[in-house]
C-alpha positions as a Python dict, from the first residue, in 0.01 Angstrom:
ca = {
    (1, 'M'): (0, 0, 0),
    (2, 'K'): (352, -123, -134),
    (3, 'E'): (409, 178, -289),
    (4, 'R'): (222, 429, -8),
    (5, 'A'): (340, 266, 280),
    (6, 'E'): (668, 422, 299),
    (7, 'K'): (796, 440, 633),
    (8, 'G'): (778, 877, 797),
    (9, 'G'): (733, 1050, 1097),
    (10, 'E'): (1006, 1121, 1350),
    (11, 'A'): (876, 856, 1590),
    (12, 'P'): (1078, 791, 1904),
    (13, 'S'): (1311, 473, 1941),
    (14, 'V'): (1123, 167, 1813),
    (15, 'D'): (1327, -58, 2017),
    (16, 'E'): (1229, 177, 2338),
    (17, 'R'): (887, 205, 2247),
    (18, 'Y'): (852, -192, 2174),
    (19, 'T'): (1014, -259, 2544),
    (20, 'Q'): (775, -10, 2719),
    (21, 'W'): (463, -184, 2572),
    (22, 'K'): (608, -561, 2628),
    (23, 'S'): (646, -451, 3006),
    (24, 'L'): (234, -333, 3021),
    (25, 'V'): (110, -638, 2819),
    (26, 'P'): (9, -804, 3135),
    (27, 'V'): (-155, -511, 3290),
    (28, 'L'): (-336, -407, 2906),
    (29, 'Y'): (-464, -701, 2772),
    (30, 'D'): (-667, -1012, 2823),
    (31, 'W'): (-518, -1224, 2598),
    (32, 'L'): (-243, -1183, 2295),
    (33, 'A'): (-77, -1433, 2074),
    (34, 'N'): (238, -1307, 1873),
    (35, 'H'): (303, -1487, 1521),
    (36, 'N'): (705, -1441, 1351),
    (37, 'L'): (578, -1464, 977),
    (38, 'V'): (864, -1551, 736),
    (39, 'W'): (718, -1318, 441),
    (40, 'P'): (502, -995, 540),
    (41, 'S'): (113, -1013, 477),
    (42, 'L'): (-46, -728, 328),
    (43, 'S'): (-380, -819, 438),
    (44, 'C'): (-596, -1032, 719),
    (45, 'R'): (-942, -1133, 750),
    (46, 'W'): (-1129, -1302, 1032),
    (47, 'G'): (-1318, -1638, 859),
    (48, 'P'): (-1625, -1850, 990),
    (49, 'Q'): (-1546, -1958, 1378),
    (50, 'F'): (-1630, -2380, 1292),
    (51, 'E'): (-1582, -2526, 1646),
    (52, 'Q'): (-1665, -2392, 1989),
    (53, 'A'): (-1493, -2543, 2313),
    (54, 'T'): (-1502, -2447, 2692),
    (55, 'Y'): (-1212, -2214, 2698),
    (56, 'K'): (-1136, -2146, 2324),
    (57, 'N'): (-1314, -2143, 1986),
    (58, 'R'): (-1119, -2225, 1657),
    (59, 'Q'): (-1195, -1983, 1349),
    (60, 'R'): (-1046, -1955, 1005),
    (61, 'L'): (-790, -1693, 961),
    (62, 'Y'): (-744, -1549, 604),
    (63, 'L'): (-363, -1408, 553),
    (64, 'S'): (-106, -1408, 277),
    (65, 'E'): (246, -1456, 189),
    (66, 'Q'): (430, -1139, 3),
    (67, 'T'): (744, -1323, -114),
    (68, 'D'): (1057, -1186, -281),
    (69, 'G'): (1000, -1448, -602),
    (70, 'S'): (1240, -1707, -447),
    (71, 'V'): (880, -1895, -389),
    (72, 'P'): (514, -1808, -507),
    (73, 'N'): (297, -1567, -339),
    (74, 'T'): (19, -1739, -181),
    (75, 'L'): (-313, -1717, -2),
    (76, 'V'): (-312, -1863, 345),
    (77, 'I'): (-571, -2047, 506),
    (78, 'A'): (-520, -2079, 883),
    (79, 'N'): (-703, -2222, 1185),
    (80, 'C'): (-693, -2024, 1486),
    (81, 'E'): (-778, -2102, 1841),
    (82, 'V'): (-937, -1762, 2003),
    (83, 'V'): (-887, -1780, 2383),
    (84, 'K'): (-1206, -1663, 2538),
    (85, 'P'): (-1201, -1355, 2773),
    (86, 'R'): (-1088, -1400, 3093),
    (87, 'V'): (-927, -1722, 3027),
    (88, 'A'): (-588, -1667, 2950),
    (89, 'A'): (-332, -1635, 3281),
    (90, 'A'): (-132, -1311, 3323),
    (91, 'Q'): (215, -1539, 3318),
    (92, 'H'): (97, -1675, 2947),
    (93, 'I'): (39, -1297, 2808),
    (94, 'S'): (381, -1146, 2911),
    (95, 'Q'): (576, -1451, 2798),
    (96, 'F'): (545, -1430, 2459),
    (97, 'N'): (869, -1465, 2200),
    (98, 'E'): (835, -1226, 1911),
    (99, 'E'): (1056, -1387, 1710),
    (100, 'A'): (863, -1752, 1719),
    (101, 'R'): (516, -1847, 1566),
    (102, 'S'): (220, -1914, 1807),
    (103, 'P'): (64, -2222, 1885),
    (104, 'F'): (-254, -2055, 1829),
    (105, 'V'): (-194, -2023, 1444),
    (106, 'K'): (-162, -2313, 1247),
    (107, 'K'): (-153, -2293, 837),
    (108, 'F'): (-431, -2516, 714),
    (109, 'K'): (-449, -2466, 340),
    (110, 'T'): (-221, -2312, 110),
    (111, 'I'): (-336, -2125, -240),
    (112, 'I'): (-59, -2060, -492),
    (113, 'H'): (-189, -1728, -568),
    (114, 'P'): (-89, -1529, -950),
    (115, 'G'): (70, -1213, -792),
    (116, 'E'): (86, -1064, -455),
    (117, 'V'): (-215, -1066, -222),
    (118, 'N'): (-263, -706, -174),
    (119, 'R'): (-628, -702, -14),
    (120, 'I'): (-854, -988, 100),
    (121, 'R'): (-1237, -982, 157),
    (122, 'E'): (-1470, -1237, 290),
    (123, 'L'): (-1866, -1271, 128),
    (124, 'P'): (-2076, -1174, 429),
    (125, 'Q'): (-2342, -1422, 292),
    (126, 'D'): (-2087, -1672, 285),
    (127, 'S'): (-1761, -1608, 463),
    (128, 'K'): (-1566, -1898, 296),
    (129, 'I'): (-1567, -1697, -48),
    (130, 'V'): (-1311, -1438, -67),
    (131, 'A'): (-1225, -1193, -317),
    (132, 'T'): (-849, -1082, -352),
    (133, 'H'): (-667, -825, -534),
    (134, 'T'): (-353, -839, -712),
    (135, 'D'): (-122, -599, -950),
    (136, 'S'): (-360, -674, -1199),
    (137, 'P'): (-696, -531, -1324),
    (138, 'D'): (-868, -826, -1223),
    (139, 'V'): (-1066, -936, -894),
    (140, 'L'): (-1013, -1292, -834),
    (141, 'I'): (-1266, -1485, -606),
    (142, 'W'): (-1165, -1796, -447),
    (143, 'D'): (-1407, -2089, -269),
    (144, 'V'): (-1116, -2146, 5),
    (145, 'E'): (-1272, -2455, 141),
    (146, 'S'): (-1320, -2607, -196),
    (147, 'Q'): (-946, -2519, -346),
    (148, 'P'): (-724, -2767, -312),
    (149, 'N'): (-446, -2730, -70),
    (150, 'R'): (-117, -2664, -284),
    (151, 'H'): (291, -2721, -198),
    (152, 'V'): (476, -2407, -269),
    (153, 'A'): (776, -2483, -489),
    (154, 'L'): (934, -2228, -743),
    (155, 'G'): (777, -2304, -1106),
    (156, 'V'): (474, -2460, -937),
    (157, 'N'): (159, -2364, -1156),
    (158, 'N'): (-50, -2101, -1012),
    (159, 'S'): (-420, -2232, -840),
    (160, 'R'): (-729, -2156, -1059),
    (161, 'P'): (-942, -1879, -939),
    (162, 'D'): (-1320, -2010, -924),
    (163, 'L'): (-1405, -1656, -1089),
    (164, 'I'): (-1246, -1342, -1240),
    (165, 'L'): (-1427, -1022, -1205),
    (166, 'T'): (-1318, -807, -1545),
    (167, 'G'): (-1403, -410, -1585),
    (168, 'H'): (-1098, -236, -1491),
    (169, 'Q'): (-858, -61, -1745),
    (170, 'D'): (-555, -56, -1563),
    (171, 'N'): (-428, -222, -1219),
    (172, 'A'): (-685, -271, -925),
    (173, 'E'): (-445, -317, -638),
    (174, 'F'): (-602, -228, -304),
    (175, 'A'): (-937, -85, -333),
    (176, 'L'): (-1172, -423, -239),
    (177, 'A'): (-1531, -409, -73),
    (178, 'M'): (-1766, -719, 8),
    (179, 'C'): (-2169, -617, 31),
    (180, 'P'): (-2294, -700, 355),
    (181, 'S'): (-2672, -736, 196),
    (182, 'E'): (-2594, -880, -149),
    (183, 'P'): (-2336, -1115, -272),
    (184, 'F'): (-2196, -778, -449),
    (185, 'V'): (-1803, -687, -503),
    (186, 'L'): (-1705, -359, -554),
    (187, 'S'): (-1355, -259, -672),
    (188, 'G'): (-1143, 58, -755),
    (189, 'G'): (-818, 121, -922),
    (190, 'K'): (-538, 313, -1129),
    (191, 'D'): (-777, 372, -1394),
    (192, 'K'): (-955, 614, -1187),
    (193, 'S'): (-1285, 414, -1184),
    (194, 'V'): (-1540, 254, -938),
    (195, 'V'): (-1639, -117, -1055),
    (196, 'L'): (-1953, -268, -915),
    (197, 'W'): (-2003, -669, -979),
    (198, 'S'): (-2300, -903, -876),
    (199, 'I'): (-2198, -1276, -813),
    (200, 'H'): (-2505, -1411, -698),
    (201, 'D'): (-2585, -1670, -934),
    (202, 'H'): (-2217, -1757, -933),
    (203, 'V'): (-2200, -1823, -572),
    (204, 'S'): (-2496, -2013, -581),
    (205, 'T'): (-2349, -2221, -815),
    (206, 'L'): (-2035, -2265, -586),
    (207, 'A'): (-2267, -2352, -280),
    (208, 'A'): (-2460, -2594, -490),
    (209, 'D'): (-2192, -2735, -712),
    (210, 'Q'): (-1892, -2888, -479),
    (211, 'G'): (-1736, -3157, -642),
    (212, 'D'): (-1929, -3110, -937),
    (213, 'T'): (-1712, -3120, -1300),
    (214, 'K'): (-1920, -2803, -1353),
    (215, 'S'): (-1719, -2494, -1354),
    (216, 'P'): (-1857, -2214, -1126),
    (217, 'G'): (-2099, -1973, -1275),
    (218, 'S'): (-2133, -2146, -1573),
    (219, 'G'): (-2498, -2099, -1601),
    (220, 'A'): (-2468, -1740, -1561),
    (221, 'S'): (-2564, -1524, -1873),
    (222, 'N'): (-2238, -1294, -1788),
    (223, 'S'): (-1969, -1503, -1776),
    (224, 'K'): (-1739, -1701, -1982),
    (225, 'P'): (-1475, -1981, -1922),
    (226, 'S'): (-1095, -1892, -1962),
    (227, 'A'): (-793, -2088, -1919),
    (228, 'E'): (-753, -1901, -1599),
    (229, 'G'): (-1101, -1941, -1458),
    (230, 'P'): (-1455, -1825, -1534),
    (231, 'T'): (-1466, -1484, -1639),
    (232, 'V'): (-1812, -1218, -1477),
    (233, 'K'): (-1832, -851, -1663),
    (234, 'A'): (-1919, -550, -1459),
    (235, 'R'): (-2262, -424, -1398),
    (236, 'G'): (-2123, -73, -1346),
    (237, 'I'): (-1855, 127, -1430),
    (238, 'F'): (-1874, 455, -1190),
    (239, 'Q'): (-1632, 747, -1293),
    (240, 'G'): (-1541, 1053, -1059),
    (241, 'H'): (-1215, 1061, -971),
    (242, 'D'): (-910, 1208, -1093),
    (243, 'D'): (-645, 1001, -930),
    (244, 'T'): (-599, 628, -843),
    (245, 'V'): (-864, 476, -611),
    (246, 'E'): (-783, 386, -304),
    (247, 'D'): (-1044, 231, -124),
    (248, 'V'): (-1415, 174, -175),
    (249, 'Q'): (-1710, 84, 96),
    (250, 'F'): (-2040, -21, 55),
    (251, 'C'): (-2327, 138, 247),
    (252, 'P'): (-2412, -102, 519),
    (253, 'S'): (-2796, -38, 469),
    (254, 'S'): (-2792, -49, 94),
    (255, 'A'): (-2647, -258, -193),
    (256, 'Q'): (-2674, 67, -434),
    (257, 'E'): (-2504, 313, -246),
    (258, 'F'): (-2108, 323, -148),
    (259, 'C'): (-1817, 571, -114),
    (260, 'S'): (-1471, 565, -256),
    (261, 'V'): (-1163, 745, -156),
    (262, 'G'): (-850, 823, -372),
    (263, 'D'): (-528, 950, -438),
    (264, 'D'): (-713, 1333, -572),
    (265, 'S'): (-819, 1379, -214),
    (266, 'C'): (-1190, 1307, -298),
    (267, 'L'): (-1462, 1129, -67),
    (268, 'I'): (-1724, 1045, -334),
    (269, 'L'): (-2048, 897, -259),
    (270, 'W'): (-2208, 696, -527),
    (271, 'D'): (-2569, 594, -575),
    (272, 'A'): (-2615, 295, -840),
    (273, 'R'): (-2962, 408, -885),
    (274, 'T'): (-2946, 735, -1026),
    (275, 'G'): (-2642, 647, -1274),
    (276, 'S'): (-2260, 593, -1295),
    (277, 'S'): (-2188, 993, -1200),
    (278, 'P'): (-2084, 1084, -820),
    (279, 'A'): (-2393, 1168, -619),
    (280, 'V'): (-2184, 1392, -383),
    (281, 'K'): (-1830, 1439, -436),
    (282, 'V'): (-1599, 1617, -185),
    (283, 'E'): (-1337, 1784, -351),
    (284, 'K'): (-1096, 1815, -39),
    (285, 'A'): (-1175, 1587, 239),
    (286, 'H'): (-815, 1617, 351),
    (287, 'N'): (-491, 1769, 291),
    (288, 'A'): (-344, 1473, 133),
    (289, 'D'): (-419, 1114, -60),
    (290, 'L'): (-689, 912, 88),
    (291, 'H'): (-583, 584, 178),
    (292, 'C'): (-876, 409, 332),
    (293, 'V'): (-1255, 492, 417),
    (294, 'D'): (-1502, 276, 648),
    (295, 'W'): (-1883, 310, 688),
    (296, 'N'): (-2080, 264, 1005),
    (297, 'P'): (-2258, -39, 1020),
    (298, 'H'): (-2407, 61, 1321),
    (299, 'D'): (-2519, 443, 1222),
    (300, 'V'): (-2507, 485, 851),
    (301, 'N'): (-2489, 855, 877),
    (302, 'Y'): (-2095, 824, 973),
    (303, 'I'): (-1800, 770, 748),
    (304, 'L'): (-1445, 749, 847),
    (305, 'T'): (-1139, 849, 627),
    (306, 'G'): (-758, 800, 677),
    (307, 'S'): (-518, 1007, 482),
    (308, 'A'): (-112, 1051, 404),
    (309, 'D'): (-160, 1390, 636),
    (310, 'N'): (-173, 1158, 933),
    (311, 'T'): (-512, 1190, 1040),
    (312, 'I'): (-855, 1059, 1046),
    (313, 'H'): (-1182, 1247, 935),
    (314, 'M'): (-1498, 1154, 1043),
    (315, 'F'): (-1817, 1266, 804),
    (316, 'D'): (-2197, 1325, 830),
    (317, 'R'): (-2309, 1230, 513),
    (318, 'R'): (-2621, 1431, 587),
    (319, 'N'): (-2338, 1752, 586),
    (320, 'L'): (-2194, 1655, 281),
    (321, 'T'): (-2189, 1877, -35),
    (322, 'S'): (-2016, 1850, -368),
    (323, 'G'): (-1704, 2042, -423),
    (324, 'G'): (-1500, 2271, -182),
    (325, 'V'): (-1377, 2150, 139),
    (326, 'G'): (-1512, 1877, 333),
    (327, 'S'): (-1637, 1961, 674),
    (328, 'P'): (-1552, 1664, 904),
    (329, 'V'): (-1785, 1592, 1235),
    (330, 'H'): (-1412, 1601, 1403),
    (331, 'I'): (-1053, 1516, 1313),
    (332, 'F'): (-861, 1254, 1505),
    (333, 'E'): (-490, 1332, 1551),
    (334, 'G'): (-306, 1053, 1714),
    (335, 'H'): (-108, 923, 1433),
    (336, 'T'): (257, 1056, 1351),
    (337, 'A'): (248, 896, 984),
    (338, 'A'): (-5, 791, 734),
    (339, 'V'): (-306, 606, 788),
    (340, 'L'): (-341, 304, 621),
    (341, 'C'): (-666, 119, 738),
    (342, 'V'): (-958, 233, 944),
    (343, 'Q'): (-1235, 18, 1065),
    (344, 'W'): (-1551, 50, 1263),
    (345, 'S'): (-1601, -199, 1524),
    (346, 'P'): (-1877, -441, 1534),
    (347, 'D'): (-1981, -435, 1880),
    (348, 'K'): (-2027, -52, 1964),
    (349, 'S'): (-2142, 199, 1725),
    (350, 'S'): (-1888, 504, 1862),
    (351, 'V'): (-1576, 305, 1859),
    (352, 'F'): (-1312, 231, 1560),
    (353, 'G'): (-968, 186, 1502),
    (354, 'S'): (-686, 296, 1300),
    (355, 'S'): (-393, 159, 1173),
    (356, 'A'): (-44, 351, 1021),
    (357, 'E'): (291, 337, 945),
    (358, 'D'): (386, 470, 1262),
    (359, 'G'): (355, 86, 1382),
    (360, 'I'): (66, 186, 1578),
    (361, 'L'): (-291, 59, 1603),
    (362, 'N'): (-501, 324, 1797),
    (363, 'I'): (-902, 249, 1953),
    (364, 'W'): (-1100, 565, 1953),
    (365, 'D'): (-1439, 625, 2074),
    (366, 'H'): (-1575, 932, 1952),
    (367, 'E'): (-1875, 971, 2233),
    (368, 'K'): (-1547, 1015, 2475),
    (369, 'I'): (-1466, 1365, 2293),
    (370, 'G'): (-1529, 1646, 2526),
    (371, 'K'): (-1592, 1353, 2826),
    (372, 'M'): (-1247, 1317, 2949),
    (373, 'E'): (-1196, 1623, 3149),
    (374, 'D'): (-1104, 1629, 3527),
    (375, 'S'): (-1313, 1881, 3759),
    (376, 'A'): (-1108, 2193, 3699),
    (377, 'G'): (-1211, 2148, 3347),
    (378, 'R'): (-894, 2060, 3201),
    (379, 'K'): (-805, 1752, 2972),
    (380, 'A'): (-755, 1432, 3260),
    (381, 'R'): (-474, 1341, 3005),
    (382, 'A'): (-265, 1410, 2744),
    (383, 'S'): (-426, 1181, 2484),
    (384, 'P'): (-576, 1302, 2153),
    (385, 'P'): (-957, 1353, 2225),
    (386, 'G'): (-1126, 1042, 2158),
    (387, 'L'): (-864, 819, 2185),
    (388, 'F'): (-841, 500, 2485),
    (389, 'F'): (-648, 233, 2379),
    (390, 'R'): (-246, 212, 2159),
    (391, 'H'): (-156, -79, 2045),
    (392, 'A'): (228, -56, 2005),
    (393, 'G'): (324, -439, 1978),
    (394, 'H'): (435, -389, 1615),
    (395, 'R'): (746, -227, 1527),
    (396, 'D'): (692, -132, 1187),
    (397, 'K'): (380, -22, 961),
    (398, 'V'): (25, -178, 1029),
    (399, 'V'): (-85, -268, 692),
    (400, 'D'): (-439, -431, 831),
    (401, 'F'): (-635, -541, 1135),
    (402, 'H'): (-966, -677, 1124),
    (403, 'W'): (-1231, -658, 1446),
    (404, 'N'): (-1364, -1033, 1526),
    (405, 'A'): (-1714, -1040, 1443),
    (406, 'A'): (-1753, -1346, 1654),
    (407, 'D'): (-1554, -1213, 1930),
    (408, 'P'): (-1599, -874, 1892),
    (409, 'W'): (-1333, -691, 2119),
    (410, 'T'): (-1058, -927, 1974),
    (411, 'I'): (-857, -813, 1670),
    (412, 'V'): (-598, -912, 1424),
    (413, 'S'): (-328, -693, 1295),
    (414, 'V'): (-53, -752, 1060),
    (415, 'S'): (288, -557, 1004),
    (416, 'D'): (551, -490, 750),
    (417, 'D'): (839, -553, 926),
    (418, 'G'): (1070, -523, 628),
    (419, 'E'): (1247, -178, 687),
    (420, 'S'): (1300, -237, 1013),
    (421, 'T'): (1401, -562, 1112),
    (422, 'G'): (1550, -695, 778),
    (423, 'G'): (1229, -921, 632),
    (424, 'G'): (908, -1061, 729),
    (425, 'G'): (615, -946, 908),
    (426, 'T'): (431, -991, 1234),
    (427, 'L'): (75, -1116, 1290),
    (428, 'Q'): (-67, -1038, 1652),
    (429, 'I'): (-413, -1146, 1771),
    (430, 'W'): (-523, -969, 2071),
    (431, 'R'): (-788, -828, 2284),
    (432, 'M'): (-761, -556, 2563),
    (433, 'I'): (-861, -635, 2915),
    (434, 'D'): (-1210, -562, 2929),
    (435, 'L'): (-1209, -307, 3198),
    (436, 'I'): (-1059, -15, 2939),
    (437, 'Y'): (-1385, -59, 2755),
    (438, 'R'): (-1654, -197, 2945),
    (439, 'P'): (-1909, 78, 3122),
    (440, 'E'): (-1768, 263, 3393),
    (441, 'D'): (-2064, 185, 3652),
    (442, 'E'): (-2018, -175, 3592),
    (443, 'V'): (-1596, -188, 3590),
    (444, 'L'): (-1647, 28, 3965),
    (445, 'N'): (-1873, -205, 4084),
    (446, 'E'): (-1661, -476, 4020),
    (447, 'L'): (-1345, -304, 4164),
    (448, 'D'): (-1521, -220, 4470),
    (449, 'K'): (-1561, -597, 4524),
    (450, 'F'): (-1193, -575, 4590),
    (451, 'K'): (-1181, -247, 4749),
    (452, 'S'): (-1015, -365, 5072),
    (453, 'H'): (-730, -550, 4900),
    (454, 'L'): (-695, -234, 4671),
    (455, 'L'): (-644, -39, 4963),
    (456, 'T'): (-420, -280, 5136),
    (457, 'C'): (-216, -314, 4857),
    (458, 'S'): (-178, 75, 4780),
}
């Protein structure tokens, strides 16, 4: 994302947009926490929830610090207090300081990372196990709970990964995914290949040998110790792209099926059971480089792709054929710059989010396409079809975001603000007001209770 996230698009004044957004925060949000970062973070992920209370829950949060070299790059494990729905007061929501650090986010542990952390992904079967990508061919695996907390200082030695996954022949910087059903890891890189690993034996060892002197994975036949940590060889290497692989994703229902996108404008579906060649290769999925892909966890027929052509395409895999131009079910047009991240909601099968270099994080519902019309048959509003919420709280490119599975309408997002503010980044944790996404009949019934009050004030 460092290379591809160049600022583009002639957006309106960032300050004007931000000022307007800030004035609407008490109306649009149920909760918002703004956390200024000294160093940008290129990735953010929710970890496990570890404490539940009456008004808020505590949960791990994974992010990184991409430094200028004056201090080491780090993988950060933070403790986050997630305020429950309909708890935060409007006054609290509206009064935040964008230059300050949020009291809801506290650093818990720091890992000295060998190079910048470009991507973080947690293992669904054990979310304290995370994988990271940096500017190298390897994938690094960390047990963030057993890793020692490190003091950040120039010249300090790097933390030692619990496992190193090898198999790429060139740098693999961004494309990284964990399988939802099996402890498999998927990666793509500049060598134009997609690489698959199984870390099942090693994860079992990590869980069983906490505090033991035995190195993680030392009992596995395909691992070997090294000065940096035990290494694991690939289970499969899949070749079919003609340029850098930018993102990968597993099929939610099969550990043997996955997809990838790249700078060759291709979307490729793979099936490890049928060999290392593409199962389906859509030659022209977009009109530019593809940056991101996500597979719907609720309906495995739908796949999202985001591109440097500023659009999101939704594909139905039942209609995909190799070669030629891809025929998406719908093209979502609401960004004015390259799309960097797409992700389906964990709560509703038709909802997804997208973030881009334009500093906007859009929330879409493809079921709303064609339904938002007035009685005259015209579009009820000027928004692009399917778009129902725009988060404009960032001042520069939103490089990553993640829905919270434990609190499904809560999102964490990070922006790299270096080009617009002179350095640093912004982390925001936010939840739109539920009147926006709840079923219309529920909302109308609730508002009806206050009908007389509303009429009096109107």
